[in-house]
Tab-separated table of N, CA, C and O in Angstrom:
chain	number	residue	atom	x	y	z
A	2	UNK	N	-28.513	-10.283	-36.708
A	2	UNK	CA	-28.865	-11.070	-38.261
A	2	UNK	C	-27.931	-12.722	-37.605
A	2	UNK	O	-28.055	-13.601	-38.134
A	3	UNK	N	-27.252	-13.473	-36.758
A	3	UNK	CA	-26.597	-13.923	-36.994
A	3	UNK	C	-27.280	-15.257	-35.418
A	3	UNK	O	-26.868	-16.634	-35.670
A	4	UNK	N	-28.031	-14.599	-34.113
A	4	UNK	CA	-29.099	-15.370	-33.577
A	4	UNK	C	-28.853	-16.295	-33.600
A	4	UNK	O	-29.951	-17.320	-33.242
A	5	UNK	N	-29.906	-16.270	-35.028
A	5	UNK	CA	-30.747	-17.905	-35.460
A	5	UNK	C	-29.920	-18.761	-35.575
A	5	UNK	O	-30.210	-19.980	-35.327
A	6	UNK	N	-28.703	-18.946	-35.637
A	6	UNK	CA	-27.435	-19.366	-36.102
A	6	UNK	C	-27.141	-20.098	-35.452
A	6	UNK	O	-26.646	-19.124	-34.958
A	7	UNK	N	-26.593	-21.509	-35.177
A	7	UNK	CA	-26.001	-22.172	-34.106
A	7	UNK	C	-24.823	-23.164	-34.745
A	7	UNK	O	-24.755	-24.163	-33.984
A	8	UNK	N	-23.949	-22.459	-35.767
A	8	UNK	CA	-23.300	-22.991	-36.436
A	8	UNK	C	-22.522	-22.472	-36.111
A	8	UNK	O	-22.495	-21.945	-36.085
A	9	UNK	N	-20.907	-23.568	-36.845
A	9	UNK	CA	-19.263	-23.581	-37.238
A	9	UNK	C	-19.045	-22.395	-37.650
A	9	UNK	O	-18.106	-20.802	-36.901
A	10	UNK	N	-19.323	-21.638	-38.985
A	10	UNK	CA	-19.854	-20.485	-39.214
A	10	UNK	C	-19.970	-19.522	-38.526
A	10	UNK	O	-19.814	-18.783	-38.826
A	11	UNK	N	-21.256	-19.370	-38.292
A	11	UNK	CA	-21.868	-17.922	-37.231
A	11	UNK	C	-20.355	-17.286	-35.758
A	11	UNK	O	-20.634	-16.815	-36.015
A	12	UNK	N	-19.821	-18.740	-35.796
A	12	UNK	CA	-19.179	-18.841	-34.423
A	12	UNK	C	-17.742	-18.312	-34.907
A	12	UNK	O	-17.135	-16.796	-34.217
A	13	UNK	N	-17.330	-18.275	-35.824
A	13	UNK	CA	-16.180	-17.963	-36.417
A	13	UNK	C	-16.526	-16.489	-36.590
A	13	UNK	O	-15.341	-15.367	-36.569
A	14	UNK	N	-17.517	-16.384	-37.306
A	14	UNK	CA	-18.199	-14.358	-37.909
A	14	UNK	C	-18.139	-13.711	-36.565
A	14	UNK	O	-17.771	-12.479	-36.728
A	15	UNK	N	-18.609	-14.132	-35.212
A	15	UNK	CA	-18.915	-14.364	-33.868
A	15	UNK	C	-16.830	-13.422	-33.641
A	15	UNK	O	-16.890	-12.499	-32.709
A	16	UNK	N	-16.055	-14.957	-34.103
A	16	UNK	CA	-15.389	-14.520	-33.192
A	16	UNK	C	-14.661	-13.079	-34.124
A	16	UNK	O	-13.795	-12.787	-33.261
A	17	UNK	N	-14.604	-13.129	-35.258
A	17	UNK	CA	-14.307	-11.606	-36.296
A	17	UNK	C	-14.549	-10.188	-35.896
A	17	UNK	O	-14.432	-9.997	-35.871
A	18	UNK	N	-16.225	-10.645	-35.356
A	18	UNK	CA	-16.577	-9.363	-34.537
A	18	UNK	C	-16.251	-9.376	-32.620
A	18	UNK	O	-16.426	-8.288	-32.246
A	19	UNK	N	-14.990	-10.072	-32.654
A	19	UNK	CA	-15.502	-9.532	-31.380
A	19	UNK	C	-16.281	-10.799	-30.499
A	19	UNK	O	-16.180	-9.896	-28.469
A	20	UNK	N	-16.399	-10.884	-30.690
A	20	UNK	CA	-18.141	-11.609	-29.531
A	20	UNK	C	-17.687	-12.786	-28.974
A	20	UNK	O	-18.474	-14.342	-29.813
A	21	UNK	N	-16.709	-12.901	-28.237
A	21	UNK	CA	-15.924	-14.033	-28.339
A	21	UNK	C	-16.829	-15.527	-26.988
A	21	UNK	O	-17.254	-15.981	-27.180
A	22	UNK	N	-17.661	-14.938	-26.241
A	22	UNK	CA	-18.545	-15.764	-25.781
A	22	UNK	C	-19.794	-15.836	-26.378
A	22	UNK	O	-19.890	-16.798	-25.749
A	23	UNK	N	-20.317	-15.499	-27.762
A	23	UNK	CA	-21.490	-16.162	-28.476
A	23	UNK	C	-20.716	-16.922	-28.630
A	23	UNK	O	-21.376	-18.000	-29.087
A	24	UNK	N	-19.746	-16.412	-29.770
A	24	UNK	CA	-18.353	-17.583	-30.599
A	24	UNK	C	-18.476	-18.870	-29.595
A	24	UNK	O	-18.766	-20.142	-29.958
A	25	UNK	N	-18.361	-18.798	-28.362
A	25	UNK	CA	-18.242	-19.956	-26.574
A	25	UNK	C	-18.978	-20.917	-26.859
A	25	UNK	O	-18.939	-21.928	-27.235
A	26	UNK	N	-20.579	-19.892	-26.934
A	26	UNK	CA	-21.371	-20.461	-26.844
A	26	UNK	C	-21.652	-21.682	-27.228
A	26	UNK	O	-23.119	-22.773	-27.815
A	27	UNK	N	-21.435	-21.041	-29.050
A	27	UNK	CA	-21.793	-22.117	-29.811
A	27	UNK	C	-20.894	-22.784	-30.394
A	27	UNK	O	-21.404	-24.847	-30.565
A	28	UNK	N	-19.688	-22.610	-30.128
A	28	UNK	CA	-18.951	-23.680	-30.345
A	28	UNK	C	-19.089	-25.084	-29.239
A	28	UNK	O	-18.407	-26.465	-29.252
A	29	UNK	N	-18.929	-24.787	-27.657
A	29	UNK	CA	-19.692	-25.847	-27.052
A	29	UNK	C	-20.128	-26.627	-26.951
A	29	UNK	O	-20.492	-28.314	-26.690
A	30	UNK	N	-21.619	-25.939	-28.235
A	30	UNK	CA	-22.624	-27.084	-28.661
A	30	UNK	C	-21.778	-28.245	-30.173
A	30	UNK	O	-23.261	-28.876	-29.603
A	31	UNK	N	-20.657	-27.632	-30.422
A	31	UNK	CA	-20.904	-28.451	-31.304
A	31	UNK	C	-20.069	-29.102	-31.636
A	31	UNK	O	-19.515	-30.023	-29.628
A	32	UNK	N	-19.705	-30.421	-32.441
A	32	UNK	CA	-18.808	-31.542	-32.561
A	32	UNK	C	-17.302	-31.317	-32.016
A	32	UNK	O	-16.925	-30.058	-32.969
A	33	UNK	N	-16.678	-31.160	-31.331
A	33	UNK	CA	-15.457	-31.728	-30.940
A	33	UNK	C	-14.553	-32.443	-32.637
A	33	UNK	O	-13.781	-33.020	-32.232
A	34	UNK	N	-14.371	-31.736	-33.429
A	34	UNK	CA	-13.786	-32.000	-34.410
A	34	UNK	C	-11.906	-31.182	-33.878
A	34	UNK	O	-11.975	-30.034	-33.317
A	35	UNK	N	-11.579	-31.239	-34.694
A	35	UNK	CA	-10.098	-30.687	-34.799
A	35	UNK	C	-10.488	-29.492	-34.844
A	35	UNK	O	-9.891	-27.991	-33.448
A	36	UNK	N	-11.174	-28.469	-36.120
A	36	UNK	CA	-11.271	-27.204	-35.775
A	36	UNK	C	-11.848	-26.485	-35.060
A	36	UNK	O	-11.589	-25.916	-34.965
A	37	UNK	N	-13.202	-26.978	-34.814
A	37	UNK	CA	-13.686	-26.472	-33.732
A	37	UNK	C	-12.931	-26.175	-32.169
A	37	UNK	O	-12.443	-25.889	-31.531
A	38	UNK	N	-12.044	-27.161	-32.219
A	38	UNK	CA	-11.548	-27.115	-30.828
A	38	UNK	C	-10.024	-26.137	-30.914
A	38	UNK	O	-9.832	-25.350	-29.833
A	39	UNK	N	-9.300	-26.046	-31.961
A	39	UNK	CA	-8.841	-24.457	-31.986
A	39	UNK	C	-9.377	-24.351	-32.488
A	39	UNK	O	-8.775	-22.702	-31.063
A	40	UNK	N	-10.606	-23.169	-32.764
A	40	UNK	CA	-11.372	-22.474	-32.485
A	40	UNK	C	-11.443	-21.739	-30.724
A	40	UNK	O	-11.933	-21.226	-30.468
A	41	UNK	N	-11.841	-23.249	-30.165
A	41	UNK	CA	-12.472	-23.005	-28.385
A	41	UNK	C	-10.580	-22.102	-28.184
A	41	UNK	O	-11.390	-21.260	-27.392
A	42	UNK	N	-9.451	-23.382	-28.265
A	42	UNK	CA	-8.187	-22.750	-28.170
A	42	UNK	C	-8.411	-21.129	-28.261
A	42	UNK	O	-7.533	-20.625	-27.617
A	43	UNK	N	-8.082	-20.945	-29.540
A	43	UNK	CA	-8.250	-19.163	-29.663
A	43	UNK	C	-9.240	-18.556	-29.146
A	43	UNK	O	-8.184	-17.720	-27.986
A	44	UNK	N	-10.260	-18.696	-28.691
A	44	UNK	CA	-10.740	-18.207	-28.078
A	44	UNK	C	-10.975	-18.105	-26.548
A	44	UNK	O	-11.020	-17.226	-26.534
A	45	UNK	N	-10.658	-19.339	-26.121
A	45	UNK	CA	-10.663	-19.203	-24.963
A	45	UNK	C	-8.953	-18.510	-24.504
A	45	UNK	O	-8.822	-17.941	-22.931
A	46	UNK	N	-8.445	-18.476	-25.109
A	46	UNK	CA	-6.849	-18.116	-25.347
A	46	UNK	C	-7.872	-16.528	-25.136
A	46	UNK	O	-6.773	-15.342	-23.962
A	47	UNK	N	-8.045	-15.400	-25.810
A	47	UNK	CA	-8.701	-14.752	-26.251
A	47	UNK	C	-9.156	-13.986	-24.574
A	47	UNK	O	-9.346	-12.752	-23.400
A	48	UNK	N	-10.267	-15.438	-24.204
A	48	UNK	CA	-10.786	-14.685	-22.909
A	48	UNK	C	-10.417	-14.768	-21.653
A	48	UNK	O	-10.528	-14.574	-20.137
A	49	UNK	N	-8.612	-15.456	-21.249
A	49	UNK	CA	-7.414	-15.136	-21.011
A	49	UNK	C	-7.634	-16.585	-20.074
A	49	UNK	O	-7.388	-16.594	-18.680
A	50	UNK	N	-8.423	-17.430	-20.284
A	50	UNK	CA	-8.853	-18.824	-19.536
A	50	UNK	C	-7.169	-19.275	-20.348
A	50	UNK	O	-7.357	-20.808	-21.819
A	51	UNK	N	-5.747	-19.985	-20.064
A	51	UNK	CA	-4.347	-20.219	-20.955
A	51	UNK	C	-4.981	-21.870	-20.234
A	51	UNK	O	-4.909	-22.165	-21.716
A	52	UNK	N	-5.272	-22.342	-19.154
A	52	UNK	CA	-5.802	-24.323	-19.203
A	52	UNK	C	-6.890	-24.484	-20.382
A	52	UNK	O	-6.221	-25.178	-20.151
A	53	UNK	N	-7.726	-24.083	-20.133
A	53	UNK	CA	-9.211	-24.332	-21.318
A	53	UNK	C	-8.060	-24.445	-22.756
A	53	UNK	O	-7.813	-25.307	-23.409
A	54	UNK	N	-7.639	-23.203	-23.026
A	54	UNK	CA	-7.187	-22.462	-24.221
A	54	UNK	C	-5.920	-24.036	-24.573
A	54	UNK	O	-5.946	-24.594	-25.822
A	55	UNK	N	-4.733	-24.009	-23.228
A	55	UNK	CA	-3.893	-25.473	-24.184
A	55	UNK	C	-4.263	-26.476	-23.838
A	55	UNK	O	-4.035	-27.541	-25.387
A	56	UNK	N	-5.640	-26.903	-23.780
A	56	UNK	CA	-5.894	-28.326	-23.938
A	56	UNK	C	-6.389	-28.528	-25.097
A	56	UNK	O	-6.355	-29.775	-25.532
A	57	UNK	N	-7.086	-27.529	-24.931
A	57	UNK	CA	-8.189	-27.224	-26.742
A	57	UNK	C	-6.686	-27.122	-28.089
A	57	UNK	O	-7.549	-27.979	-29.006
A	58	UNK	N	-6.085	-26.637	-27.494
A	58	UNK	CA	-4.972	-26.497	-28.888
A	58	UNK	C	-4.602	-28.271	-28.868
A	58	UNK	O	-4.478	-28.358	-29.909
A	59	UNK	N	-4.148	-28.382	-27.648
A	59	UNK	CA	-3.129	-29.757	-28.053
A	59	UNK	C	-4.647	-31.109	-28.410
A	59	UNK	O	-3.595	-32.161	-29.436
A	60	UNK	N	-5.111	-30.866	-27.598
A	60	UNK	CA	-6.828	-31.437	-28.680
A	60	UNK	C	-7.058	-31.194	-29.789
A	60	UNK	O	-6.303	-32.353	-30.996
A	61	UNK	N	-6.702	-30.124	-30.592
A	61	UNK	CA	-7.068	-30.371	-31.840
A	61	UNK	C	-5.529	-30.715	-32.528
A	61	UNK	O	-5.579	-31.197	-33.510
A	62	UNK	N	-4.797	-30.585	-32.237
A	62	UNK	CA	-3.374	-30.909	-32.457
A	62	UNK	C	-2.699	-32.229	-33.213
A	62	UNK	O	-2.492	-33.049	-33.795
A	63	UNK	N	-2.741	-33.073	-31.492
A	63	UNK	CA	-3.452	-34.553	-32.015
A	63	UNK	C	-4.366	-35.285	-33.085
A	63	UNK	O	-4.335	-36.543	-34.003
A	64	UNK	N	-5.900	-34.612	-32.980
A	64	UNK	CA	-6.405	-34.627	-34.227
A	64	UNK	C	-6.335	-34.321	-35.413
A	64	UNK	O	-6.678	-35.036	-37.004
A	65	UNK	N	-5.328	-33.102	-35.813
A	65	UNK	CA	-5.003	-33.241	-37.299
A	65	UNK	C	-3.609	-31.956	-36.909
A	65	UNK	O	-3.192	-30.917	-36.863
A	66	UNK	N	-2.177	-32.812	-37.224
A	66	UNK	CA	-1.322	-32.178	-36.811
A	66	UNK	C	-0.953	-30.665	-37.793
A	66	UNK	O	-0.211	-30.556	-37.479
A	67	UNK	N	-2.298	-30.183	-38.762
A	67	UNK	CA	-1.602	-29.230	-39.578
A	67	UNK	C	-1.688	-28.193	-38.446
A	67	UNK	O	-1.223	-27.194	-38.612
A	68	UNK	N	-2.417	-29.016	-37.571
A	68	UNK	CA	-3.111	-27.212	-37.055
A	68	UNK	C	-1.416	-26.860	-35.856
A	68	UNK	O	-1.381	-25.712	-35.535
A	69	UNK	N	-0.457	-27.460	-35.638
A	69	UNK	CA	0.694	-27.053	-34.684
A	69	UNK	C	1.487	-27.130	-36.164
A	69	UNK	O	1.702	-25.327	-34.817
A	70	UNK	N	1.065	-25.947	-37.147
A	70	UNK	CA	1.667	-24.842	-37.788
A	70	UNK	C	0.976	-24.101	-38.152
A	70	UNK	O	1.588	-22.876	-38.096
A	71	UNK	N	-0.245	-23.944	-38.164
A	71	UNK	CA	-0.425	-23.197	-37.450
A	71	UNK	C	-1.183	-22.372	-36.555
A	71	UNK	O	-1.123	-20.409	-37.039
A	72	UNK	N	-0.895	-23.012	-35.513
A	72	UNK	CA	-0.585	-21.973	-34.378
A	72	UNK	C	0.325	-20.834	-33.764
A	72	UNK	O	0.530	-20.088	-33.076
A	73	UNK	N	1.316	-21.257	-34.839
A	73	UNK	CA	2.557	-20.229	-35.162
A	73	UNK	C	1.476	-18.598	-35.711
A	73	UNK	O	2.170	-17.589	-35.546
A	74	UNK	N	1.109	-19.755	-36.460
A	74	UNK	CA	-0.083	-18.626	-37.279
A	74	UNK	C	-0.306	-17.137	-36.581
A	74	UNK	O	-0.685	-15.960	-37.407
A	75	UNK	N	-1.668	-17.454	-35.058
A	75	UNK	CA	-2.161	-17.122	-34.835
A	75	UNK	C	-2.185	-16.662	-32.942
A	75	UNK	O	-0.902	-17.121	-32.891
A	76	UNK	N	-1.746	-14.922	-33.704
A	76	UNK	CA	-1.039	-14.400	-32.222
A	76	UNK	C	-1.075	-14.741	-31.198
A	76	UNK	O	-0.418	-14.967	-29.750
A	77	UNK	N	-2.926	-15.177	-30.253
A	77	UNK	CA	-3.552	-15.664	-29.132
A	77	UNK	C	-2.272	-17.520	-29.524
A	77	UNK	O	-1.680	-17.030	-27.834
A	78	UNK	N	-2.502	-17.972	-30.272
A	78	UNK	CA	-1.818	-19.346	-29.878
A	78	UNK	C	-0.512	-19.138	-29.855
A	78	UNK	O	-0.048	-19.991	-29.170
A	79	UNK	N	-0.181	-18.261	-30.574
A	79	UNK	CA	1.446	-18.821	-30.081
A	79	UNK	C	2.348	-17.847	-29.267
A	79	UNK	O	2.789	-18.383	-28.550
A	80	UNK	N	1.148	-17.274	-28.155
A	80	UNK	CA	1.754	-16.394	-27.565
A	80	UNK	C	1.781	-17.745	-26.653
A	80	UNK	O	2.027	-17.937	-25.349
A	81	UNK	N	0.212	-18.826	-26.250
A	81	UNK	CA	1.007	-20.625	-25.718
A	81	UNK	C	1.823	-20.643	-25.790
A	81	UNK	O	2.018	-21.257	-24.994
A	82	UNK	N	2.315	-21.172	-27.130
A	82	UNK	CA	2.991	-21.866	-27.423
A	82	UNK	C	4.380	-21.839	-27.294
A	82	UNK	O	5.502	-21.961	-26.498
A	83	UNK	N	4.761	-20.576	-26.992
A	83	UNK	CA	5.616	-19.614	-26.240
A	83	UNK	C	6.105	-19.758	-24.722
A	83	UNK	O	6.986	-20.461	-24.252
A	84	UNK	N	4.796	-19.478	-23.777
A	84	UNK	CA	5.149	-19.030	-23.206
A	84	UNK	C	4.715	-20.253	-22.264
A	84	UNK	O	5.090	-20.676	-20.681
A	85	UNK	N	4.200	-21.392	-22.539
A	85	UNK	CA	4.148	-23.279	-22.216
A	85	UNK	C	4.838	-23.988	-23.054
A	85	UNK	O	4.589	-25.160	-21.671
A	86	UNK	N	5.456	-23.484	-24.190
A	86	UNK	CA	6.391	-24.313	-23.780
A	86	UNK	C	5.564	-25.671	-25.140
A	86	UNK	O	6.742	-26.973	-24.915
A	87	UNK	N	5.017	-25.316	-25.769
A	87	UNK	CA	3.718	-26.339	-26.270
A	87	UNK	C	4.542	-27.275	-27.549
A	87	UNK	O	3.972	-28.870	-27.971
A	88	UNK	N	5.441	-26.534	-27.653
A	88	UNK	CA	5.971	-26.990	-29.476
A	88	UNK	C	6.859	-28.262	-28.832
A	88	UNK	O	6.683	-29.030	-29.473
A	89	UNK	N	7.300	-28.039	-27.477
A	89	UNK	CA	7.525	-29.095	-27.328
A	89	UNK	C	6.835	-30.834	-27.250
A	89	UNK	O	7.042	-31.894	-27.093
A	90	UNK	N	5.956	-30.901	-26.681
A	90	UNK	CA	4.816	-31.546	-26.623
A	90	UNK	C	4.194	-31.529	-27.728
A	90	UNK	O	3.001	-32.276	-28.260
A	91	UNK	N	4.230	-31.093	-28.946
A	91	UNK	CA	3.581	-30.965	-30.025
A	91	UNK	C	4.185	-32.054	-31.623
A	91	UNK	O	3.768	-32.267	-32.511
A	92	UNK	N	5.582	-31.898	-30.668
A	92	UNK	CA	6.975	-32.695	-31.659
A	92	UNK	C	6.043	-34.044	-31.419
A	92	UNK	O	6.549	-35.131	-33.187
A	93	UNK	N	4.986	-34.707	-31.251
A	93	UNK	CA	4.545	-35.709	-31.037
A	93	UNK	C	3.900	-35.997	-32.655
A	93	UNK	O	3.584	-37.313	-32.578
A	94	UNK	N	2.975	-34.841	-33.042
A	94	UNK	CA	2.154	-34.835	-33.654
A	94	UNK	C	2.831	-34.506	-35.076
A	94	UNK	O	2.286	-34.890	-36.085
Protein backbone atom coordinates (compact mmCIF):
# COMPACT_ATOMS: atom_id res chain seq x y z
CA UNK A 1 0.00 0.00 0.00
CA UNK A 2 2.82 2.43 0.78
CA UNK A 3 4.91 1.91 -2.34
CA UNK A 4 3.35 4.72 -4.45
CA UNK A 5 4.11 7.31 -1.78
CA UNK A 6 7.55 8.79 -1.28
CA UNK A 7 7.19 11.30 1.50
CA UNK A 8 8.38 11.67 5.08
CA UNK A 9 5.25 10.10 6.59
CA UNK A 10 5.67 7.01 4.41
CA UNK A 11 9.28 6.73 5.57
CA UNK A 12 8.11 6.90 9.20
CA UNK A 13 5.61 4.12 8.51
CA UNK A 14 8.35 1.98 6.94
CA UNK A 15 10.56 2.69 9.96
CA UNK A 16 7.80 1.55 12.32
CA UNK A 17 7.50 -1.66 10.26
CA UNK A 18 11.29 -2.13 10.51
CA UNK A 19 11.60 -1.73 6.75
CA UNK A 20 14.66 0.43 7.23
CA UNK A 21 16.08 0.24 3.70
CA UNK A 22 12.76 1.39 2.24
CA UNK A 23 12.69 4.31 4.68
CA UNK A 24 16.31 5.21 3.89
CA UNK A 25 15.55 5.22 0.18
CA UNK A 26 12.72 7.68 0.64
CA UNK A 27 14.51 9.95 3.11
CA UNK A 28 17.64 10.14 0.96
CA UNK A 29 15.51 11.95 -1.64
CA UNK A 30 13.88 14.35 0.84
CA UNK A 31 15.05 17.85 1.71
CA UNK A 32 17.50 17.53 4.60
CA UNK A 33 15.51 19.20 7.35
CA UNK A 34 16.29 18.55 11.02
CA UNK A 35 13.44 16.06 11.14
CA UNK A 36 14.70 14.14 8.11
CA UNK A 37 18.30 14.19 9.35
CA UNK A 38 17.23 12.82 12.73
CA UNK A 39 15.32 9.97 11.10
CA UNK A 40 18.31 9.23 8.88
CA UNK A 41 20.49 9.05 12.00
CA UNK A 42 18.10 6.61 13.62
CA UNK A 43 17.91 4.44 10.51
CA UNK A 44 21.65 4.40 9.87
CA UNK A 45 22.14 3.42 13.49
CA UNK A 46 19.75 0.51 13.00
CA UNK A 47 21.69 -0.50 9.90
CA UNK A 48 24.97 -0.47 11.84
CA UNK A 49 26.49 2.51 10.02
CA UNK A 50 27.49 4.55 13.06
CA UNK A 51 29.58 7.04 11.07
CA UNK A 52 26.61 8.10 8.96
CA UNK A 53 24.29 7.99 11.97
CA UNK A 54 26.51 10.31 14.03
CA UNK A 55 26.89 12.71 11.11
CA UNK A 56 23.13 12.98 10.57
CA UNK A 57 22.40 13.25 14.29
CA UNK A 58 24.83 16.15 14.70
CA UNK A 59 23.33 17.88 11.66
CA UNK A 60 19.84 17.49 13.10
CA UNK A 61 20.98 18.94 16.44
CA UNK A 62 22.63 21.92 14.76
CA UNK A 63 19.45 22.61 12.80
CA UNK A 64 17.14 22.17 15.79
CA UNK A 65 18.57 21.96 19.33
CA UNK A 66 15.47 20.09 20.55
CA UNK A 67 16.96 16.95 19.02
CA UNK A 68 19.75 17.03 21.62
CA UNK A 69 17.19 16.07 24.31
CA UNK A 70 15.20 13.85 21.98
CA UNK A 71 18.27 11.71 21.23
CA UNK A 72 18.30 10.32 24.76
CA UNK A 73 14.75 9.02 24.30
CA UNK A 74 15.45 6.82 21.28
CA UNK A 75 17.54 3.71 22.02
CA UNK A 76 19.34 3.85 18.68
CA UNK A 77 20.46 7.45 19.19
CA UNK A 78 21.06 7.10 22.92
CA UNK A 79 23.56 4.34 22.17
CA UNK A 80 25.41 6.65 19.77
CA UNK A 81 25.45 9.45 22.34
CA UNK A 82 27.00 7.18 24.95
CA UNK A 83 29.40 5.36 22.64
CA UNK A 84 30.78 8.46 20.93
CA UNK A 85 30.27 10.95 23.78
CA UNK A 86 28.09 13.10 21.57
CA UNK A 87 26.70 14.94 24.57
CA UNK A 88 30.05 16.75 24.70
CA UNK A 89 29.67 17.83 21.07
CA UNK A 90 26.06 18.92 21.32
CA UNK A 91 26.44 21.23 24.34
CA UNK A 92 27.07 24.08 21.90
CA UNK A 93 23.50 23.79 20.58
